[in-house]
Coordinates of C-alpha atoms in Angstrom, one line a residue:
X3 CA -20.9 -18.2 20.2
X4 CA -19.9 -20.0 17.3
X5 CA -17.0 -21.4 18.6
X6 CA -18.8 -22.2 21.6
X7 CA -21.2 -24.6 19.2
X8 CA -18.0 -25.8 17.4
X9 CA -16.6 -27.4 20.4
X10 CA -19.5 -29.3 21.7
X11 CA -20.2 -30.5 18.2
X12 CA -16.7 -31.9 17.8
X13 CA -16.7 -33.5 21.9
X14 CA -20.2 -35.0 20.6
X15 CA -18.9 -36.3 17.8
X16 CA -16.1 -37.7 19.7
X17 CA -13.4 -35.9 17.4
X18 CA -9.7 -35.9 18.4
X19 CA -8.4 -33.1 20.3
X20 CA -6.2 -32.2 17.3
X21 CA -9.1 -31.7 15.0
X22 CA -10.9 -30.0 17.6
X23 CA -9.3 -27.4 18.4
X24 CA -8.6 -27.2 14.9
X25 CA -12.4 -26.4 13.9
X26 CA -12.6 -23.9 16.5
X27 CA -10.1 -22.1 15.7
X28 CA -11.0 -22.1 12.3
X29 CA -14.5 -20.8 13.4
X30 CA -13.0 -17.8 15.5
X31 CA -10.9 -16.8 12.3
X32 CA -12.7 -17.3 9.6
X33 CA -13.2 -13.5 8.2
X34 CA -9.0 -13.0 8.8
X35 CA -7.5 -14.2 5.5
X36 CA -10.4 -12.7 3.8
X37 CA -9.6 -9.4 5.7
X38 CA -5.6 -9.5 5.4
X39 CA -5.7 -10.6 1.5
X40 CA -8.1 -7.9 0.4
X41 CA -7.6 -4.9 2.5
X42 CA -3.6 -5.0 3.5
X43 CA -0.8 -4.3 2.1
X44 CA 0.9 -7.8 1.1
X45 CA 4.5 -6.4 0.0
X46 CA 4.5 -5.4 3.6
X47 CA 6.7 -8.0 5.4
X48 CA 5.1 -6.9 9.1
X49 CA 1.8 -7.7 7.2
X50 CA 2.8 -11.0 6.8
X51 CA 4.5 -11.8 9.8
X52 CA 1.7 -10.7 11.9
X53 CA -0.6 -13.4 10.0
X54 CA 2.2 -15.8 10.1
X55 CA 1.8 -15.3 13.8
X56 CA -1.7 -15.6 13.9
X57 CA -1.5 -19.0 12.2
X58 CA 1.2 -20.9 13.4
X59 CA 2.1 -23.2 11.4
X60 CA 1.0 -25.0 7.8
X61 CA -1.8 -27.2 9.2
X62 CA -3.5 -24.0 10.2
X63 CA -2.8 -21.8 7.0
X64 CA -3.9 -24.8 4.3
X65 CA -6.9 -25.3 6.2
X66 CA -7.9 -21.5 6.9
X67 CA -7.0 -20.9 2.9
X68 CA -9.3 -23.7 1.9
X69 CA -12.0 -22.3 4.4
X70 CA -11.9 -19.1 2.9
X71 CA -11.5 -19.3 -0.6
X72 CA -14.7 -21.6 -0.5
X73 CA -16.6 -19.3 1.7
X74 CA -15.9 -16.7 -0.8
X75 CA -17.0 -18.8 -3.7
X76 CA -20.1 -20.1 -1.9
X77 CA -21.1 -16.8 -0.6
X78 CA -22.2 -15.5 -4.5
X79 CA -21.8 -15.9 -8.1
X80 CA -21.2 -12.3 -7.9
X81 CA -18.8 -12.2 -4.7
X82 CA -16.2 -14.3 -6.0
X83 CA -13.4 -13.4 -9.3
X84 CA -9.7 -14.7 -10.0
X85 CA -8.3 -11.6 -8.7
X86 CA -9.5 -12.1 -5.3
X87 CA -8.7 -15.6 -5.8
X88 CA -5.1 -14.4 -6.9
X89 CA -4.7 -12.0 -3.3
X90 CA -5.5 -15.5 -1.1
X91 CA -2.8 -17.2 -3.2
X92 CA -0.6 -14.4 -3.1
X93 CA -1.3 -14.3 0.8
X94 CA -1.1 -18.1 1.4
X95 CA 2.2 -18.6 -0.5
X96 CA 3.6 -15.5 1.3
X97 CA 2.7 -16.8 4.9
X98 CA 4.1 -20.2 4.1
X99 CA 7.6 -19.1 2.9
X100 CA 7.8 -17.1 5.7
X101 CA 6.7 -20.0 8.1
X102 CA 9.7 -22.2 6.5
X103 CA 12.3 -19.8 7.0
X104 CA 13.8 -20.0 10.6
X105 CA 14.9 -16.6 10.8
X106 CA 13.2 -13.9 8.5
X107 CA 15.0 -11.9 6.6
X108 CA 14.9 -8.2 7.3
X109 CA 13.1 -5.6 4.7
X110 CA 16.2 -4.6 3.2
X111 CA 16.9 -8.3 2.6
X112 CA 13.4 -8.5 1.1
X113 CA 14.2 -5.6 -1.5
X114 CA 17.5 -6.8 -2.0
X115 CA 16.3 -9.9 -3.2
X116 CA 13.3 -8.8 -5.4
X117 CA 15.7 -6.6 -7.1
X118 CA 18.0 -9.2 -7.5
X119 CA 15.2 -11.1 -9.4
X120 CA 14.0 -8.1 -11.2
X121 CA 17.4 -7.9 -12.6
X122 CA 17.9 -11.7 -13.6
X123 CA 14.4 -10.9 -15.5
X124 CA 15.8 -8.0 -17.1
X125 CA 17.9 -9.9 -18.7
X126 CA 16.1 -12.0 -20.7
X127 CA 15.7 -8.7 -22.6
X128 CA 19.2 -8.7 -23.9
X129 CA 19.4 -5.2 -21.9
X130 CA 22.3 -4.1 -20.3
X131 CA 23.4 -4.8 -16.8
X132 CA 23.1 -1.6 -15.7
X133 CA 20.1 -0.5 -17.9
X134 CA 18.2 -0.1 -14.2
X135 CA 20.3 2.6 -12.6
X136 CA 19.0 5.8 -13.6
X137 CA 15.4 4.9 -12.8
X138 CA 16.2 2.7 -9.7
X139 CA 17.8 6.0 -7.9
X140 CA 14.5 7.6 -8.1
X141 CA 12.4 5.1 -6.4
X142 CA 12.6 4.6 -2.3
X143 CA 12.0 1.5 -0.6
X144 CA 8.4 1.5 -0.5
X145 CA 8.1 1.2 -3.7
X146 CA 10.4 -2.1 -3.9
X147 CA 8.3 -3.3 -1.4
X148 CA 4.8 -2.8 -3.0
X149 CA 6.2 -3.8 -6.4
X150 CA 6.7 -8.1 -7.3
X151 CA 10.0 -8.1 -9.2
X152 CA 8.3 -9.0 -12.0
X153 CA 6.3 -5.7 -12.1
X154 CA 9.3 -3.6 -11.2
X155 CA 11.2 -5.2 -14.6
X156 CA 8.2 -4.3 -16.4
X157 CA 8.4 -0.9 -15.5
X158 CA 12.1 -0.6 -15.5
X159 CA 12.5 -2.3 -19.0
X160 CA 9.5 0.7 -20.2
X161 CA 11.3 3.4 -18.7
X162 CA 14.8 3.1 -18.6
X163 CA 15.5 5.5 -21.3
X164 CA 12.4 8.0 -20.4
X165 CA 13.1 8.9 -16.8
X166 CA 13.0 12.5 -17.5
X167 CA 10.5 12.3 -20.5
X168 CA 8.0 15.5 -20.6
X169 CA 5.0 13.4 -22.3
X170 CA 3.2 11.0 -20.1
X171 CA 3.8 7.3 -20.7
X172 CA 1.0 4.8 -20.7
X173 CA 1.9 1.7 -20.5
X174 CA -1.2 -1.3 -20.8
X175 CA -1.1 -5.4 -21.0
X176 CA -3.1 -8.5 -20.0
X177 CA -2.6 -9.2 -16.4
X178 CA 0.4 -12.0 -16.2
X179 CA -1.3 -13.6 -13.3
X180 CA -5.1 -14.1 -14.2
X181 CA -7.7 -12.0 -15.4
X182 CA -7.7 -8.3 -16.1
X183 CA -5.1 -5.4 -17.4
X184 CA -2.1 -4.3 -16.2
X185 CA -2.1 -0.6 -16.6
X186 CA 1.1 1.5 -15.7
X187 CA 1.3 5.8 -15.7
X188 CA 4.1 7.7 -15.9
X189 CA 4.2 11.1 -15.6
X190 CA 5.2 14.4 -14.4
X191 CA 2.9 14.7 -11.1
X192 CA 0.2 16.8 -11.4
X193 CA -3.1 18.0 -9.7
X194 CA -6.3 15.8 -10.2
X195 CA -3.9 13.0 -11.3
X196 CA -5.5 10.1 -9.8
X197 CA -9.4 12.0 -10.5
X198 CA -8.4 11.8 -14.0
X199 CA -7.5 8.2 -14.8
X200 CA -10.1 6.8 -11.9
X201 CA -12.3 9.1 -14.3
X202 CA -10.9 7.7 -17.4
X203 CA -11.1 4.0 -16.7
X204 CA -14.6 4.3 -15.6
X205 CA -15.8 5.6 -18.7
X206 CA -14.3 3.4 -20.6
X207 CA -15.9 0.2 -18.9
X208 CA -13.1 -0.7 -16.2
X209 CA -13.3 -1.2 -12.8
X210 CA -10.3 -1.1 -10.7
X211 CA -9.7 -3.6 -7.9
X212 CA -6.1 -2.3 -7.0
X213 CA -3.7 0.7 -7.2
X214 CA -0.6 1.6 -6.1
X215 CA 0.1 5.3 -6.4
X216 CA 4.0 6.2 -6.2
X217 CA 6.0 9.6 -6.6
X218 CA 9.8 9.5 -7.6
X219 CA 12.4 11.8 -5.6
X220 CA 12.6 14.0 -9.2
X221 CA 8.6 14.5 -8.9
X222 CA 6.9 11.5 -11.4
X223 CA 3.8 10.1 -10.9
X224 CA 4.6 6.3 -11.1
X225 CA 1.2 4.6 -10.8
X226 CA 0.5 1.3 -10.9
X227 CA -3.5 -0.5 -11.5
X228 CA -5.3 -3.6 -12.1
X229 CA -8.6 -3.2 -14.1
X230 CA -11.5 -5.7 -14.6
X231 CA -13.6 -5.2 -17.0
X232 CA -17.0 -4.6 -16.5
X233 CA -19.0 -4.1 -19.4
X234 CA -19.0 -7.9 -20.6
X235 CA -17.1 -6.8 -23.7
X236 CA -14.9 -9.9 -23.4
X237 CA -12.1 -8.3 -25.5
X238 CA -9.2 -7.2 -23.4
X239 CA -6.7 -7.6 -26.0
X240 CA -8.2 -5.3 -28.4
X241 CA -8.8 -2.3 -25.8
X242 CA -4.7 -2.4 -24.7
X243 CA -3.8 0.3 -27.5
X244 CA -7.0 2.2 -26.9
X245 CA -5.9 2.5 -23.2
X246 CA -2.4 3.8 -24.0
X247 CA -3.2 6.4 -26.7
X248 CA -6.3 7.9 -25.3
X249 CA -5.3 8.1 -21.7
X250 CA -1.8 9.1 -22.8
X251 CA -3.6 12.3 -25.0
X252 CA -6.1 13.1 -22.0
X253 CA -2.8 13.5 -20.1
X254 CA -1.2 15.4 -22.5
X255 CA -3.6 17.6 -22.6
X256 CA -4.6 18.3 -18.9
X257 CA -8.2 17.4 -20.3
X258 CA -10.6 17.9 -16.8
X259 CA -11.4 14.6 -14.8
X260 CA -14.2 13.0 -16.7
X261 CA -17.3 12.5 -14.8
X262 CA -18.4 8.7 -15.4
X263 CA -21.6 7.9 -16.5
X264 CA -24.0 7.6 -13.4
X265 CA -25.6 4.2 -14.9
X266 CA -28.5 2.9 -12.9
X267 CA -28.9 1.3 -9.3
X268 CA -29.1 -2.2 -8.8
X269 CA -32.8 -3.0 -7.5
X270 CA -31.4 -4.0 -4.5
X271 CA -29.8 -0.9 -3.3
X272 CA -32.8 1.1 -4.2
X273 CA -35.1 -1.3 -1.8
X274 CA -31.7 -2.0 0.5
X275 CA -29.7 1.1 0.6
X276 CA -26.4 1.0 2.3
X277 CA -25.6 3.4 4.7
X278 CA -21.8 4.9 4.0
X279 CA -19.2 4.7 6.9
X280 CA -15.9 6.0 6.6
X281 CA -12.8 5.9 9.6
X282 CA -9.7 7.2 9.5
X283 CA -6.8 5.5 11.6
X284 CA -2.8 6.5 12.2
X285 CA -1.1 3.6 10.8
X286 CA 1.7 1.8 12.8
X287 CA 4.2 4.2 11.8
X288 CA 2.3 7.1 12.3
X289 CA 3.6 8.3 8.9
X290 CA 0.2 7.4 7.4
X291 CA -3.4 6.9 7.6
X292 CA -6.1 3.8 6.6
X293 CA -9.3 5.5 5.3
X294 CA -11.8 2.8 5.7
X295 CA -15.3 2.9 3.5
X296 CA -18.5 0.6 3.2
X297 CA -21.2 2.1 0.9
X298 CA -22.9 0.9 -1.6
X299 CA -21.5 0.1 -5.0
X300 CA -22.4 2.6 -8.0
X301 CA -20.9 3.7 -11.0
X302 CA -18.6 6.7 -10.4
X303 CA -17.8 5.6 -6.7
X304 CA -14.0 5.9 -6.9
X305 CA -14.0 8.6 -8.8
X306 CA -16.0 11.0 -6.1
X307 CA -13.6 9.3 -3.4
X308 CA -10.6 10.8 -5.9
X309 CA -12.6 13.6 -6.0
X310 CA -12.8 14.3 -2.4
X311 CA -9.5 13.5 -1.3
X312 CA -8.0 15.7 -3.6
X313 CA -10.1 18.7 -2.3
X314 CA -8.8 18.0 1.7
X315 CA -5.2 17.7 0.2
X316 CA -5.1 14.3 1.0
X317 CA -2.4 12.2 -1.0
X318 CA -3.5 8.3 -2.1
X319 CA -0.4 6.0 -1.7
X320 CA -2.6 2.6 -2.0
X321 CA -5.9 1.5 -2.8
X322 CA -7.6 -1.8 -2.4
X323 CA -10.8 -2.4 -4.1
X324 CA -13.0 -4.9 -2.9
X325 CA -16.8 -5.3 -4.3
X326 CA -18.6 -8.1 -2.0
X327 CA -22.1 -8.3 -4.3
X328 CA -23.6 -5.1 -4.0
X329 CA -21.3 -3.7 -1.5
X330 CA -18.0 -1.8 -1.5
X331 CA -15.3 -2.0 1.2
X332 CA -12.6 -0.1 0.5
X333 CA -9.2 0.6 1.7
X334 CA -7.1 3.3 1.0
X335 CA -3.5 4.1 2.4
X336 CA -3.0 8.3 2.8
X337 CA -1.1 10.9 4.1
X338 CA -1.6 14.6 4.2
X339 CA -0.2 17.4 6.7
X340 CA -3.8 18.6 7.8
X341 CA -4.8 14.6 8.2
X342 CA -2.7 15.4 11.5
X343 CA -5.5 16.8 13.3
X344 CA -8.8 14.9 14.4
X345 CA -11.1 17.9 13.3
X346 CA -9.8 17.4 10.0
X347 CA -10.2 13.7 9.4
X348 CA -13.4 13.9 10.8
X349 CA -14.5 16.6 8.4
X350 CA -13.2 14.6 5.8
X351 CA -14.8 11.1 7.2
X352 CA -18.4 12.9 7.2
X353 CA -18.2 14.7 3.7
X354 CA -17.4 10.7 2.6
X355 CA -20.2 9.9 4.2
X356 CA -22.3 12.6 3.3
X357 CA -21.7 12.6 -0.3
X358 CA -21.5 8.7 -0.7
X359 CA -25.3 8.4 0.1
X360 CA -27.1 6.5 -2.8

């Protein structure tokens, strides 16, 4: 309907045909960046050829970023944050490299040159030229795909001489590209993993807006997440060692996940309650499955999620985090032998939903 509306306003107007169909088609796809920068994977290259696909050309993609990120930013106060403004970026530079390259190179050309730039990063570290090797040969290629090469130097240059370390390795800093921490784990893998720090972070103040769970060929737990803070502390900095000692000791210890603090519900989801949905889909592949989730954001919200994937022996792989004022819509990239079968995921879709209710 809207685009409907959209085209008689431009012929009234007695716009050009160009900037017609322009403004339609801008109409019709408003939601998509949004969509594709928040809940898919952008170190996928098929991610970004499919949008690249969808757009066309550069006309299209500057005009569809510049439509979204003020949408965002106009939508609320609340709505909008540099991280989200970071993912469009990410997305928009993304689609309009691969737009100016006649013939796209293939995923091992994509890993092959982010390691190439991991390396040339390394060295600015005076370390040696094969100072990635041993740590390299445990990771596969999703993970050089999920990783930026800057983020695969940070973890190489904090690893290389731990790869078989029995203590876990915490590893925090100020996020290089905006606002927020950095936050890598390391560590044998374990049961509850992902409970506990989800658990952790919450407690302390954090919330997470992305994660990117990885396990090595010898069995580590090679996690990677972006925390914003949400206390109003204002002191990022200061909380980095805090981070890496206590969640390093929790880990030592096997201390239980830590149930956050249940805090109190917004007004507005007390009057306004949001009912949960959760779907499960097959990926492309088939190798792994997109759990979908609306419900309403609380304290504690990841942290049952954790909770309940770990009890249907479901393994997380990603997780995209995306609050829109008072409502969550998340994204989470699993895999699990009894995910196979549709009475399974559907158990697992209605205890989500079940125990998700505010």
């Amino acid at each position: 309907l809207g685009t409907v509306d959209a085209r008689i306003f431009c012929e009234e107007h007695e716009l050009s045909e160009e900037d017609t169909e322009l403004i339609v088609w801008l109409v019709k796809n408003h939601l998509v960046m949004s969509h594709v920068a928040q809940k898919e994977d952008l170190s996928d290259p098929d991610v970004i050829d499919g949008f690249a696909r969808l757009v066309g050309d550069n006309r299209h993609l500057a005009a569809l970023y510049l439509l979204t990120h003020s949408d965002i930013r106009g939508t609320s106060p609340k709505v909008w944050n540099q991280w989200k403004g970071k993912l469009l970026y990410d997305l928009y530079s993304l689609t309009q490299r691969h737009l100016e390259q006649e013939n796209t190179p293939a995923t091992h050309g994509v890993i092959t040159e982010r390691q190439a730039e991991a390396m040339r990063l390394l060295r600015f570290f005076a370390l040696s030229a094969t100072v990635h090797e041993r740590l390299w040969k445990q990771l596969d290629m999703a993970y050089f795909l999920r990783h930026s090469a800057e983020e695969i130097a940070w973890h190489t240059r904090s690893l290389h001489y731990r790869i078989f370390n029995d203590q876990p390795v915490v590893r925090a800093r100020l996020h290089h590209e905006g606002e927020g921490l950095q936050v890598m784990v390391y560590t044998k893998d374990q049961p509850d993993l992902f409970a506990r720090i989800v658990g952790f972070f919450a407690r302390a103040g954090y919330s997470i807006v992305d994660a990117k769970i990885h396990t090595t060929a010898h069995g580590y737990a090679l996690d990677s997440f972006v925390l914003l803070d949400v206390s109003q502390r204002d002191n990022d900095r200061e909380m980095l060692s805090y981070i890496e000692h206590e969640l390093e000791y929790r880990l030592i210890h096997q201390s239980p996940p830590e149930q956050p603090s249940s805090g109190r519900l917004s007004r507005q989801v007390k009057h306004f309650p949001i009912k949960p949905v959760a779907t499960i889909q097959g990926d492309e592949r088939g190798a792994h499955f997109i759990l979908s989730l609306v419900a309403a954001d609380r304290p504690g919200l990841l942290y049952t999620v954790a909770n309940i994937l770990t009890e249907h022996g479901a393994n997380l792989h990603t997780a995209k985090i995306t609050t829109l004022g008072e409502r969550a819509e998340d994204v989470f990239l699993i895999s699990g032998d009894d995910l196979r079968q549709s009475s399974n995921r559907i158990k697992l879709e209605t205890e989500l939903m079940e125990r998700l209710k505010v």
